[in-house]
N, CA and C atoms as an extended XYZ file, in Angstrom:
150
Properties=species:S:1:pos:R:3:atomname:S:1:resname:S:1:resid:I:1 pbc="F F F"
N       -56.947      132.810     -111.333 N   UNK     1
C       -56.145      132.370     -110.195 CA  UNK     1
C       -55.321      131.153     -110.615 C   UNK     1
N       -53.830      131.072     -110.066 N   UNK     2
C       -53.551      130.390     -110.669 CA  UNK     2
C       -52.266      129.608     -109.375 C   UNK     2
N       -51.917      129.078     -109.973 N   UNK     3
C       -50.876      128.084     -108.930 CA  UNK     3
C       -49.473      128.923     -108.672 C   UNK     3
N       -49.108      129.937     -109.666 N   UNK     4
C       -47.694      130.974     -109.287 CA  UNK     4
C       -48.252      131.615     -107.849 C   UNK     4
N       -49.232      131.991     -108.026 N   UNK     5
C       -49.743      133.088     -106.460 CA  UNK     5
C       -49.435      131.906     -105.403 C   UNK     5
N       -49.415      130.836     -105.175 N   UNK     6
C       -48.963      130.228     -103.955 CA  UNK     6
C       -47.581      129.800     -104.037 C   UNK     6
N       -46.845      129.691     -104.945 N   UNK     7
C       -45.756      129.241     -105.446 CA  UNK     7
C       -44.534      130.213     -105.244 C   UNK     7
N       -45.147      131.462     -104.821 N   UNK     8
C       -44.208      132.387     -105.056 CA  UNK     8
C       -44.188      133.418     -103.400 C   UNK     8
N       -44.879      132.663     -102.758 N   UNK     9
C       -45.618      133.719     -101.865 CA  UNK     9
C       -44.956      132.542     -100.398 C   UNK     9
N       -44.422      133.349      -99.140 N   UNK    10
C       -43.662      132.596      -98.347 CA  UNK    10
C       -44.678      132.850      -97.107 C   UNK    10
N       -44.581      131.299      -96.397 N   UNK    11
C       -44.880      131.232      -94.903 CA  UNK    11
C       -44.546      132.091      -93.824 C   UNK    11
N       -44.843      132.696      -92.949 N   UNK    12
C       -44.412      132.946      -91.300 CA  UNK    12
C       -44.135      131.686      -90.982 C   UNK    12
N       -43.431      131.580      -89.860 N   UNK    13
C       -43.313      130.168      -88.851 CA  UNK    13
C       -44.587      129.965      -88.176 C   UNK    13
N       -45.577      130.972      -88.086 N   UNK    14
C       -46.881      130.508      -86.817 CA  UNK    14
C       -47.865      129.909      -88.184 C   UNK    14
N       -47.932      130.441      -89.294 N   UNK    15
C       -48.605      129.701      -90.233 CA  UNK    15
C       -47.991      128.528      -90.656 C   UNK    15
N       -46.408      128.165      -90.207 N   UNK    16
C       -46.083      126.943      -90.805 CA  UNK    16
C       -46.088      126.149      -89.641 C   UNK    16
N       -46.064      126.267      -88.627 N   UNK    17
C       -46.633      125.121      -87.701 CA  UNK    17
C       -47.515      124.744      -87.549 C   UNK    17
N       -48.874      125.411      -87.562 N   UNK    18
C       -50.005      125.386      -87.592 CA  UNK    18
C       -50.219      124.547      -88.672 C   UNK    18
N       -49.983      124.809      -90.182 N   UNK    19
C       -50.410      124.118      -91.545 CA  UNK    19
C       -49.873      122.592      -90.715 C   UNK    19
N       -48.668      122.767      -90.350 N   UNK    20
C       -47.539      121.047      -89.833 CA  UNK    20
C       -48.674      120.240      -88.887 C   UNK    20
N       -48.938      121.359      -87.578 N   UNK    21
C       -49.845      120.590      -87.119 CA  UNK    21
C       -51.651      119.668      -88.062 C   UNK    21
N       -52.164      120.845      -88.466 N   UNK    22
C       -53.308      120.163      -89.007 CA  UNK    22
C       -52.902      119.448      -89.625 C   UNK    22
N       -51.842      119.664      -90.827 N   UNK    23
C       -51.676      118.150      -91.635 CA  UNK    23
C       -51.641      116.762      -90.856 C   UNK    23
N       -50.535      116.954      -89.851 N   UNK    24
C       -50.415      115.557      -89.224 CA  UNK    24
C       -51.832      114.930      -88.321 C   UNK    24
N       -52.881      115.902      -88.028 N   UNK    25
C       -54.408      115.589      -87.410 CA  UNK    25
C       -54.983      115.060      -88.847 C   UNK    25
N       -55.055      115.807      -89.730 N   UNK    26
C       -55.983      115.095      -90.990 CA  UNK    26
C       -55.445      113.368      -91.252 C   UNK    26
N       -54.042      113.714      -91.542 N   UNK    27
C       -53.417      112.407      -91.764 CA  UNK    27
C       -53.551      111.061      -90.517 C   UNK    27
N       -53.777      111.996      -89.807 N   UNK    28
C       -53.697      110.608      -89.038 CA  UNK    28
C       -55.544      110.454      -88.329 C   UNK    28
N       -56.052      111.560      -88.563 N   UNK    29
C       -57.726      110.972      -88.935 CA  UNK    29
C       -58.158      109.968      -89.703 C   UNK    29
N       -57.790      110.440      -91.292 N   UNK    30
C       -58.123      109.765      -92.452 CA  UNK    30
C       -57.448      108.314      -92.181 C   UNK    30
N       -56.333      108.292      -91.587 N   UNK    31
C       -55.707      106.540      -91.241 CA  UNK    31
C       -56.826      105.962      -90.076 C   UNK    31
N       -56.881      106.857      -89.011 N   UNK    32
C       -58.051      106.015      -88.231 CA  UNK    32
C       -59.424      105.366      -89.176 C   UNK    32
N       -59.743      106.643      -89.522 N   UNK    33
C       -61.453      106.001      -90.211 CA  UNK    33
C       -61.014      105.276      -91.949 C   UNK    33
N       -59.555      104.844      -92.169 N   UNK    34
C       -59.552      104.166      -93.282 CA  UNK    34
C       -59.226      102.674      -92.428 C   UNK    34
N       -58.604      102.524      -91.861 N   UNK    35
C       -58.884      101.260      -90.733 CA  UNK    35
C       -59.944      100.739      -90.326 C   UNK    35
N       -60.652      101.897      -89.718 N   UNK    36
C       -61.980      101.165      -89.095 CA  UNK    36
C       -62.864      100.877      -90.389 C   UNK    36
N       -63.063      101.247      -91.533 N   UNK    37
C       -63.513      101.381      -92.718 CA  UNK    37
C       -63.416       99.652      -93.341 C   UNK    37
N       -62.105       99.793      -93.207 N   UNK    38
C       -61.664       98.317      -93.679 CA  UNK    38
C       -61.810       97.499      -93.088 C   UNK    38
N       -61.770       97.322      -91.309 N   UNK    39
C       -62.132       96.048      -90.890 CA  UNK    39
C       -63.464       96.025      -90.737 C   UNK    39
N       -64.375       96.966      -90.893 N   UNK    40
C       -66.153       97.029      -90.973 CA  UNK    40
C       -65.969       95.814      -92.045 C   UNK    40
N       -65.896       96.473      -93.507 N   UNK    41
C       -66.100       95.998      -94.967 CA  UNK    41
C       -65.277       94.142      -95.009 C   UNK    41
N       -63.901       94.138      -93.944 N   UNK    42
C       -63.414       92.436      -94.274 CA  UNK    42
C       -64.309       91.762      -92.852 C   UNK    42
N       -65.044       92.398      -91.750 N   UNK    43
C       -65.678       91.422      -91.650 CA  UNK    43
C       -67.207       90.774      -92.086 C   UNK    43
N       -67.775       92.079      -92.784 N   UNK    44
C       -68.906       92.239      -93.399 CA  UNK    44
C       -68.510       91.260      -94.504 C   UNK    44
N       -67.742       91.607      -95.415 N   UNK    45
C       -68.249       90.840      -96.695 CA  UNK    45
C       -67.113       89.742      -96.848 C   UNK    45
N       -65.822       89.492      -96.251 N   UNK    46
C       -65.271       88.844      -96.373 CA  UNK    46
C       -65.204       87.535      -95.576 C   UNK    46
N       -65.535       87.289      -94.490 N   UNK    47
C       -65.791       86.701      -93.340 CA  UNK    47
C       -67.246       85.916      -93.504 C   UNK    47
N       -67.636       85.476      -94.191 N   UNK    48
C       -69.108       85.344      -94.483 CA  UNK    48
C       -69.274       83.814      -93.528 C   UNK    48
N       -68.349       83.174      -93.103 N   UNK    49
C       -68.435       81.960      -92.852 CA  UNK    49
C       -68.565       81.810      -91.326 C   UNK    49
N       -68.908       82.948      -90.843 N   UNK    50
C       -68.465       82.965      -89.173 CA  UNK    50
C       -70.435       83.091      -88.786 C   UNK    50
């Protein structure tokens, strides 16, 4: 299996909205829990003085 079989092979519109939609849910998941991620970790270990 190789990377030509997707490379060569075309969308419908109901599979390309769909792919549009989930991408923009993952992407903007992974930004929520990389936020909350980060202000856990800067007030945990960075903040030590509070």
């Amino acid at each position: 299996l190789s990377l030509d079989y997707y490379f060569h092979k075309s969308l419908n519109p109901t599979e390309a909205i769909i792919g549009a939609i989930l991408f923009v849910i993952g992407i903007t998941t992974a930004s929520y829990y990389y936020h909350k991620i980060y202000k856990y970790a800067k007030e945990k270990y960075f903040m030590k003085d509070k």
